[in-house]
Backbone as numpy.savetxt, mean C-alpha at the origin, in Angstrom:
# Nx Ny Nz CAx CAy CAz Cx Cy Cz
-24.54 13.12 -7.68 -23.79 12.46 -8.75 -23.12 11.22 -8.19
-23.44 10.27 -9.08 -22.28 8.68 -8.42 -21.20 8.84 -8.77
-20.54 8.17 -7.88 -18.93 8.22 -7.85 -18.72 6.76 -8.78
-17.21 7.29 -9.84 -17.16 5.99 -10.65 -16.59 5.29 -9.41
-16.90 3.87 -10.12 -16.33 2.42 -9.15 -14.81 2.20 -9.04
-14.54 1.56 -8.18 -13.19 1.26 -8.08 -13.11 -0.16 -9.07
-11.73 0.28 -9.89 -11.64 -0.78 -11.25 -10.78 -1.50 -10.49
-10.70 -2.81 -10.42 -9.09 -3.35 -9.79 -8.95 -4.75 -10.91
-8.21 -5.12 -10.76 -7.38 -6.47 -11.00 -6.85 -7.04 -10.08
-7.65 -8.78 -10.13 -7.28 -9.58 -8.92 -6.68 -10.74 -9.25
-5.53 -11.07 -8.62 -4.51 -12.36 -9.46 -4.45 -13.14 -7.76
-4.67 -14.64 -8.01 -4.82 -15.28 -7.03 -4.97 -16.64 -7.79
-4.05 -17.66 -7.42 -4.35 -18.63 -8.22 -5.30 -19.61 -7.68
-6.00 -19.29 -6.24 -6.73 -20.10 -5.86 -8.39 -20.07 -6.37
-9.24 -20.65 -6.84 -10.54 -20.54 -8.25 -11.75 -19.60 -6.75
-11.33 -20.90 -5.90 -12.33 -20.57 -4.58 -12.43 -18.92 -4.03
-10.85 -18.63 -3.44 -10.89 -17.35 -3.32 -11.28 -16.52 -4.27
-10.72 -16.33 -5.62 -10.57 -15.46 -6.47 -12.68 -15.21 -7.16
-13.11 -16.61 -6.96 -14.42 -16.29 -7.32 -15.25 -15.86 -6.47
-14.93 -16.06 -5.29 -15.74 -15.55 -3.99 -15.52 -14.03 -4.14
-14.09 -13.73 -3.82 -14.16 -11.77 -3.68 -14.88 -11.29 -4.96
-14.41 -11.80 -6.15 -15.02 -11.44 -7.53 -16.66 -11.22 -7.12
-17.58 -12.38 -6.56 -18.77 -11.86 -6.46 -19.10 -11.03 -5.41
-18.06 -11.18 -4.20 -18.04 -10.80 -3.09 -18.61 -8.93 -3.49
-17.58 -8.10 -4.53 -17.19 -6.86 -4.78 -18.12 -6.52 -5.90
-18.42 -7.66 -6.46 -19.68 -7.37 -7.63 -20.71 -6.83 -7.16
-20.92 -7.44 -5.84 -22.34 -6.86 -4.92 -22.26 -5.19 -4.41
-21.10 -4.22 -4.29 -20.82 -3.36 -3.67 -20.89 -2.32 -5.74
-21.28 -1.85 -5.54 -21.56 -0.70 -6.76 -19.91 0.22 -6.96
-19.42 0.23 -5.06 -18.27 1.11 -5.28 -16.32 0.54 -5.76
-16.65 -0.94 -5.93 -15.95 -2.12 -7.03 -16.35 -2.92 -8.21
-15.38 -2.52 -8.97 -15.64 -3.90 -10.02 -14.30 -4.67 -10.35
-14.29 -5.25 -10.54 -13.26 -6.43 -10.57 -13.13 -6.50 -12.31
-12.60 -6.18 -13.19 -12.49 -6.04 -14.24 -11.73 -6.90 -15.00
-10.80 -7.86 -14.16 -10.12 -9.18 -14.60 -9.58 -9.77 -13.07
-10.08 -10.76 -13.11 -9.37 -12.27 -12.38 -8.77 -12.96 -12.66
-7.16 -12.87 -12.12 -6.74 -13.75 -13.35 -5.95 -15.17 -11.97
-6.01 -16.43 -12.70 -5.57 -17.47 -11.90 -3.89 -17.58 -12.65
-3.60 -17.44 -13.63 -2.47 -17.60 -13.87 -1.67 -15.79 -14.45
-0.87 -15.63 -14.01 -0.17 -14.56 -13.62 0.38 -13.63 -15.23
0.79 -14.42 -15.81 1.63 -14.82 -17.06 0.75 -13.35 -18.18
-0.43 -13.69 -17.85 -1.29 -12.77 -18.70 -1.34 -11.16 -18.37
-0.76 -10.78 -17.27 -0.80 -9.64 -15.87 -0.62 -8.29 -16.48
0.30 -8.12 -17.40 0.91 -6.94 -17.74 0.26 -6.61 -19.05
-0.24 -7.47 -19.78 -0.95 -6.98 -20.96 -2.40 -6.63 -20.30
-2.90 -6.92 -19.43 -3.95 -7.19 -18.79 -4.37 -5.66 -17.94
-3.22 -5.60 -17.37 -3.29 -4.16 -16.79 -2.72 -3.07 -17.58
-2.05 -3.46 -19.04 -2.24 -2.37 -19.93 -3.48 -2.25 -20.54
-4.33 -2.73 -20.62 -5.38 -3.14 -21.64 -6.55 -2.36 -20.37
-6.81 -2.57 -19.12 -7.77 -1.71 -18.54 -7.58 -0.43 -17.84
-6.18 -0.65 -17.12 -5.65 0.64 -16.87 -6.48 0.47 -14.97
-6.07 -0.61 -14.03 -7.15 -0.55 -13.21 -6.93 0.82 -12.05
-7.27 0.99 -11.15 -6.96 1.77 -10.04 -6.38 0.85 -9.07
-6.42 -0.22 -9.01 -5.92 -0.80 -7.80 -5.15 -2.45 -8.64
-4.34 -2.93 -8.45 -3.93 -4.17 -8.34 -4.03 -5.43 -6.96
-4.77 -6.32 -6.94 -4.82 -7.07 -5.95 -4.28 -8.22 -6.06
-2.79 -8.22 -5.31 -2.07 -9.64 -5.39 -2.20 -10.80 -4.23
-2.26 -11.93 -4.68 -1.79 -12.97 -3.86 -0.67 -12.88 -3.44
0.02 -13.58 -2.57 1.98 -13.42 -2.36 2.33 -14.63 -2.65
1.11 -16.08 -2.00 2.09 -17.30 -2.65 1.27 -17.92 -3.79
2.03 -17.92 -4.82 1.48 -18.94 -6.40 2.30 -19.73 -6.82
1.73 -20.68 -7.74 2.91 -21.89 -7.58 3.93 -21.21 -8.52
3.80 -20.65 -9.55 4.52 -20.07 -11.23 5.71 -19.09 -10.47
4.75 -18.14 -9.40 5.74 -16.80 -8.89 5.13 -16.84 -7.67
5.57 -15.89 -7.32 5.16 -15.09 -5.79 4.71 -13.47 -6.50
4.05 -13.20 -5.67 3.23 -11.52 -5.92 4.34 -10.27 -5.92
5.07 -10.52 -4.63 6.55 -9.26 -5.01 7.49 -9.55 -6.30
7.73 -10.68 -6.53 8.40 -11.27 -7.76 7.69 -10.56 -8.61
6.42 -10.90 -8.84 5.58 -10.34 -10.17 5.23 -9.24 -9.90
5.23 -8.41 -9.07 5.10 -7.14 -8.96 6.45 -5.85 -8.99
7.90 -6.21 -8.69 8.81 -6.06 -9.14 9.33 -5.73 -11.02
8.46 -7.20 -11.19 8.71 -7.41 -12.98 7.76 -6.51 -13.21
6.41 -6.41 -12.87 5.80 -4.90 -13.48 6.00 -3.91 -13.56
7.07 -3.40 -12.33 7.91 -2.24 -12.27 8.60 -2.05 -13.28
9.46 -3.21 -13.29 10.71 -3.38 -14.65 9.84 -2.91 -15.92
8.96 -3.17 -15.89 7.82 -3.06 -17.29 7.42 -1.78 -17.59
7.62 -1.04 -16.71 7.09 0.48 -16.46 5.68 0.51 -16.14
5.34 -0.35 -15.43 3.42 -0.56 -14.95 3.80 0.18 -14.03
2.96 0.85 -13.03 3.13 1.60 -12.25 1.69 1.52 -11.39
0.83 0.43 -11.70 -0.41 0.45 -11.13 -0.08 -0.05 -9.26
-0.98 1.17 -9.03 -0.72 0.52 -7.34 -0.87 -0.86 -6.64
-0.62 -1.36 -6.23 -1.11 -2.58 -5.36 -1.14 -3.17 -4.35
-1.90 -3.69 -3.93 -2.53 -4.38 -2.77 -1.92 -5.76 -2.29
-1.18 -6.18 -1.59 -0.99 -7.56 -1.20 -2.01 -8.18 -0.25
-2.75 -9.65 -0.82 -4.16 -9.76 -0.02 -3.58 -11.67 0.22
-3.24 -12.06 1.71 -2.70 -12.77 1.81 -2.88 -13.71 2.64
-2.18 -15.09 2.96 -2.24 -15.88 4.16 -1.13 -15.45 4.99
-0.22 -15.29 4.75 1.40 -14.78 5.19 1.16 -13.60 6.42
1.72 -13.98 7.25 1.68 -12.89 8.98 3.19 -12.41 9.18
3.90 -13.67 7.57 5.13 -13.63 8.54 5.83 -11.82 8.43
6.63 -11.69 9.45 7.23 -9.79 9.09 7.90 -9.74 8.12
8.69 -10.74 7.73 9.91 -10.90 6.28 8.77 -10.27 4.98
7.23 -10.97 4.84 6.89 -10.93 4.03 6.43 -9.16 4.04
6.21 -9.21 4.79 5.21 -7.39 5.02 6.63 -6.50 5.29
7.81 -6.55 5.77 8.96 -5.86 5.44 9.17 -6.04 3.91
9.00 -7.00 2.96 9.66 -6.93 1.46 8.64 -6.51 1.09
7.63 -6.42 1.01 6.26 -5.66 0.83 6.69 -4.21 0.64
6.18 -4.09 2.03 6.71 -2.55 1.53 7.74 -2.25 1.44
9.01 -2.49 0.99 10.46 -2.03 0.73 9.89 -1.84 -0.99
8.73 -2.53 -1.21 8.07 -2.53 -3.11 7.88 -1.53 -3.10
7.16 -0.72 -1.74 5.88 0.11 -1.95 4.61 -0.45 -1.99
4.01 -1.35 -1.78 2.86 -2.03 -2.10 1.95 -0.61 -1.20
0.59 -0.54 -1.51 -0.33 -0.10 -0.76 -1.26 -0.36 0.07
-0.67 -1.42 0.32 -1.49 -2.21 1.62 -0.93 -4.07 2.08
-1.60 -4.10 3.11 -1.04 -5.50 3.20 -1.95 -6.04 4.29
-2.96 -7.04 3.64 -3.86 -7.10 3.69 -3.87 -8.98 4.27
-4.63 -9.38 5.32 -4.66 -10.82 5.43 -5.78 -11.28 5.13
-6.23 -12.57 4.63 -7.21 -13.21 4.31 -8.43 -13.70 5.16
-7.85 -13.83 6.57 -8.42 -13.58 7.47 -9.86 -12.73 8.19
-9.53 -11.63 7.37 -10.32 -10.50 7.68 -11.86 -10.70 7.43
-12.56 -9.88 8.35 -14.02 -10.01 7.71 -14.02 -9.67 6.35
-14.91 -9.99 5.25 -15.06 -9.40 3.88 -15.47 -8.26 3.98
-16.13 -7.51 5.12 -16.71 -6.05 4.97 -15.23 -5.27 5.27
-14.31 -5.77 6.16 -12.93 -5.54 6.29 -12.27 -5.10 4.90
-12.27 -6.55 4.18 -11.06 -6.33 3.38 -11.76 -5.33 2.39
-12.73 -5.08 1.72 -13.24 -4.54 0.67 -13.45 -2.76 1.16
-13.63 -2.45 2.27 -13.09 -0.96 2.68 -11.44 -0.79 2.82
-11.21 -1.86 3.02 -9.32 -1.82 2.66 -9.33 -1.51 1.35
-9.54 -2.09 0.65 -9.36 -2.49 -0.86 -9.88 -0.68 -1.09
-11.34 -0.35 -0.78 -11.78 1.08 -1.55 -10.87 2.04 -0.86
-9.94 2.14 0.19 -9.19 2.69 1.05 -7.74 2.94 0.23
-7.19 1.82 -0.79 -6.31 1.80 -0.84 -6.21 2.53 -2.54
-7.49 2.06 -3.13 -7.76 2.97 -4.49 -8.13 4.43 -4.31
-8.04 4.97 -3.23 -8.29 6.14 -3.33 -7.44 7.27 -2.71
-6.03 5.95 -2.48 -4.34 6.63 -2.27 -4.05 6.42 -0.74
-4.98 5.97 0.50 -4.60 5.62 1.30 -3.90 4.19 1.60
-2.92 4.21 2.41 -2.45 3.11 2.90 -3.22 2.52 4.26
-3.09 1.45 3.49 -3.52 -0.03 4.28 -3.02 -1.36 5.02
-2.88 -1.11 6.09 -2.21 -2.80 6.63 -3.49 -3.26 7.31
-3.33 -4.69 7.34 -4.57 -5.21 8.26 -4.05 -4.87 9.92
-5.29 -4.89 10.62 -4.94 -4.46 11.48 -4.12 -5.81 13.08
-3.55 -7.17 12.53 -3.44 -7.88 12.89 -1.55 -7.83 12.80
-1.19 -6.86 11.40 -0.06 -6.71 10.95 0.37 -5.20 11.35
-0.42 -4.48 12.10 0.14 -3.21 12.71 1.54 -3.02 13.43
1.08 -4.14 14.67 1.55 -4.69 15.82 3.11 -5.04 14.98
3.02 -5.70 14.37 4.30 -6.27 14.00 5.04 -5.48 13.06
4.19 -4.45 12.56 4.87 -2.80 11.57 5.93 -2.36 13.04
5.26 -2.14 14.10 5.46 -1.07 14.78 7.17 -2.29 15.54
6.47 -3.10 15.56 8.11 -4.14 15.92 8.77 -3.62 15.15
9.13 -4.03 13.71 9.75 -3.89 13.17 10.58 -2.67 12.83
9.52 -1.54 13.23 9.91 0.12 13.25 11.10 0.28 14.44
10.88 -0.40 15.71 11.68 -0.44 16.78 12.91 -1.24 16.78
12.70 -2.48 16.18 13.87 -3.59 15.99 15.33 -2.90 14.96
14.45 -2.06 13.98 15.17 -1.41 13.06 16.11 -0.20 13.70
15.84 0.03 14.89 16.42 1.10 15.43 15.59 2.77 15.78
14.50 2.14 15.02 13.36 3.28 14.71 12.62 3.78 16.31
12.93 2.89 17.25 11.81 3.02 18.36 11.62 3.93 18.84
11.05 4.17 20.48 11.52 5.20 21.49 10.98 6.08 21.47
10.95 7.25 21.42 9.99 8.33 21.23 10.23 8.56 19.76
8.55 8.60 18.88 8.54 8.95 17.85 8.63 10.13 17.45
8.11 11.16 18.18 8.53 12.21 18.36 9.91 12.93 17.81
10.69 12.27 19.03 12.04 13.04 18.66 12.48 12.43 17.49
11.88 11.72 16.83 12.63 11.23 15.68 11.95 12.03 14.41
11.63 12.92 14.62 11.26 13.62 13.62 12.05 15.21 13.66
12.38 15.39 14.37 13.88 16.48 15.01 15.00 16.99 13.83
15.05 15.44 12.99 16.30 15.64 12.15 15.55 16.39 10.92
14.50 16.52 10.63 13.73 16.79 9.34 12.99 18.45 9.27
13.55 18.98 8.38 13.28 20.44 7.85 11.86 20.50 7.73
10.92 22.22 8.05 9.76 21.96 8.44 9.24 21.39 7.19
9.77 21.59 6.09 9.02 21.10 4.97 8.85 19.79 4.62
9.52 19.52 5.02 9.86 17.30 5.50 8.67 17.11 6.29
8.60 17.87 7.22 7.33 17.51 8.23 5.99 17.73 8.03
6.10 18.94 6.42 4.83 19.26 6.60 3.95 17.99 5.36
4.90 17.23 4.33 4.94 16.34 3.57 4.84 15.18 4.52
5.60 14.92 5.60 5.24 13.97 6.67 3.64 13.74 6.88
3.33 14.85 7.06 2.19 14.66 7.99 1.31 14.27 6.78
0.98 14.60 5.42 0.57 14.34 4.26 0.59 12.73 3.70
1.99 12.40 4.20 1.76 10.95 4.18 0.99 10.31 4.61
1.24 10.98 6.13 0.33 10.00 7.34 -1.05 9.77 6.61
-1.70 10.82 6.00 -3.09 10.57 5.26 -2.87 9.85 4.16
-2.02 9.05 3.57 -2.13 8.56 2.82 -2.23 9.14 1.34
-1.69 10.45 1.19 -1.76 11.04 -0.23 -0.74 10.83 -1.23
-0.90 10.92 -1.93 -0.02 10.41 -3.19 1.04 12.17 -3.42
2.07 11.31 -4.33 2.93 12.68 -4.36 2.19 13.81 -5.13
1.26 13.65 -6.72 0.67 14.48 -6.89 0.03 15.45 -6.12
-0.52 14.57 -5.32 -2.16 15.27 -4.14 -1.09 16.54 -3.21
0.01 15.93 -2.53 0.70 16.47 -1.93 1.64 18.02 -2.88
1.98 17.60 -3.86 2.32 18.86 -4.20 1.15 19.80 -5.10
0.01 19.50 -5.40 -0.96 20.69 -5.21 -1.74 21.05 -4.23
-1.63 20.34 -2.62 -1.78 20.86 -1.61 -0.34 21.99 -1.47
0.74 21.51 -1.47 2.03 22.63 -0.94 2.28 23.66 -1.84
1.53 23.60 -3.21 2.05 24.73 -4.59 3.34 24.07 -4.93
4.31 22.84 -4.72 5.18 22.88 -5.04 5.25 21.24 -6.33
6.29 21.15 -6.76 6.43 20.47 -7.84 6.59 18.89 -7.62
5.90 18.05 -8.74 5.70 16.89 -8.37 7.35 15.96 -8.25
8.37 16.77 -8.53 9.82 16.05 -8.83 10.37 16.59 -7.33
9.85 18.14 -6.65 10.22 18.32 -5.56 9.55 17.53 -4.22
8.51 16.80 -4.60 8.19 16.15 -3.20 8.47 14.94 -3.25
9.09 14.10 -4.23 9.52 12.71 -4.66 11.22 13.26 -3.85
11.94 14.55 -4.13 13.21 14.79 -3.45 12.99 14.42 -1.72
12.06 15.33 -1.62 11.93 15.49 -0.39 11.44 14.40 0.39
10.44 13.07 0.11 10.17 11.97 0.29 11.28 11.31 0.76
12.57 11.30 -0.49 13.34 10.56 -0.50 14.20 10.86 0.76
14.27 12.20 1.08 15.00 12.75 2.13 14.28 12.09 3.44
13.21 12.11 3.76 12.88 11.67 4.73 12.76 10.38 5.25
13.12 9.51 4.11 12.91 8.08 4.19 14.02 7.83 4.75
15.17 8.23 3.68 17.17 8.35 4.09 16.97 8.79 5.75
16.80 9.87 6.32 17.10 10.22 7.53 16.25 9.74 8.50
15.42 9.32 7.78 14.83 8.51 9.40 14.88 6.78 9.10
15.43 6.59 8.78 16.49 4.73 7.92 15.40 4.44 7.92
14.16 4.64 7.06 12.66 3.58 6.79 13.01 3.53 5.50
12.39 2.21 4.72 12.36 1.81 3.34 11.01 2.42 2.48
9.95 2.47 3.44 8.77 2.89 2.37 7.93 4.16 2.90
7.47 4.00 1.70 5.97 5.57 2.35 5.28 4.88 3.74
5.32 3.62 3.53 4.08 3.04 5.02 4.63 3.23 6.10
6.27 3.00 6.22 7.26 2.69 7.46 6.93 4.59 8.15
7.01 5.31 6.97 7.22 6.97 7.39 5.64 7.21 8.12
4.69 7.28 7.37 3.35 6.88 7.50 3.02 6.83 8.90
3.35 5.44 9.04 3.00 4.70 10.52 3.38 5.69 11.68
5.31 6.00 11.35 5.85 6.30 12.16 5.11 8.08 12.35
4.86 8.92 11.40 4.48 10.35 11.63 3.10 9.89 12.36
2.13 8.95 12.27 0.77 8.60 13.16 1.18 8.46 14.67
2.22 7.28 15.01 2.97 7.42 16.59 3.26 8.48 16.82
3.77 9.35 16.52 4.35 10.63 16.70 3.19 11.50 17.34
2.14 11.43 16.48 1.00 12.05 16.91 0.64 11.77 17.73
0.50 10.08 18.25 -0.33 9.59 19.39 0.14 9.84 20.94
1.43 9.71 20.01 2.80 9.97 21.56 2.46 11.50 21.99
2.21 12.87 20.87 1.71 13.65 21.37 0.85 14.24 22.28
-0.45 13.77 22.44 -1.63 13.55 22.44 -1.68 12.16 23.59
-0.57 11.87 24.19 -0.39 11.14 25.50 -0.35 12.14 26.91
């Protein structure tokens, strides 16, 4: 049986980029690109109207910026996941990123066979950074106070924190996670929240990253 395609929506005000990935993903059976849009303005009726699996933002446009307009979709009650697909390396931008939640953060840079397994990676609830922006996750994890052994920084958290930890690390969504545990979709959004608070990270990616070190540091 075929697997349906990944639906996304791609907003990029540049014609060049935005028509290149458009045919780029047309060629792959497991994307379709279901609106391109160059001006932003149209976004929210747009992603009420298809309902995509994935959102793919630019970060700089002349009208807005991608967290700006992805913020206001929040405000809107959109709730579609999304992708930041970018020129930007800088850490300011990939720290306000994910403080959104975005599901990936993605540079332009990348090979196209790169970004488009990012892209099917990130519609199917895993998190995504390019791998050029790791390096500077894992700064930022340390600068924050986060460093040192990852390990012991998981010490402060009840086993059930850890066992949702490690659930992150795969990239599962809170649903997936509470019909893996039998437990309720309002109790692992508590418990999320708990783990974010006690170990001072802002997003699912910061926890993510940090329960993957943990492992590696293990396994040293």
């Amino acid at each position: 049986m075929s697997q349906d395609p990944v639906r996304i929506v791609l907003v990029d005000d540049h014609a060049l980029c935005r028509t290149g990935l458009t045919d780029l993903l047309h060629r792959r059976s497991s994307v379709q690109v279901v609106a391109a849009l160059g001006d932003p303005e149209q976004l929210a009726n747009v992603l009420r109207e298809h309902k995509p699996d994935l959102l793919v933002l630019d970060l700089r446009m002349p009208s807005t910026d991608g967290l700006t307009l992805l913020r206001r979709m929040r405000a809107e009650g959109i709730d579609t996941p999304a992708l930041i697909l970018t020129m930007s390396d800088a850490e300011a931008d990939l720290a306000a990123a994910l403080r959104i939640g975005v599901r990936g953060y993605l540079l332009k840079d990348m090979e196209p066979e790169e970004v488009i397994a990012a892209i099917e990676r990130a519609a199917r609830g895993e998190l995504t950074v390019s791998p050029a922006m790791t390096l500077k996750l894992a700064q930022m994890l340390q600068m924050g106070g986060k460093g040192g052994n990852p390990r012991g920084l998981l010490e402060s958290l009840t086993e059930r924190e850890r066992q949702i930890l490690e659930h992150l690390s795969r990239g599962e969504s809170n649903k997936a996670i509470a019909r893996a545990l039998d437990i309720s979709h309002d109790t692992v959004k508590l418990h999320v929240r708990h783990i974010l608070s006690k170990l001072n990270l802002s997003s699912r990616v910061e926890a993510a990253v940090l329960a993957v070190e943990a492992r590696a540091s293990g396994s040293r």
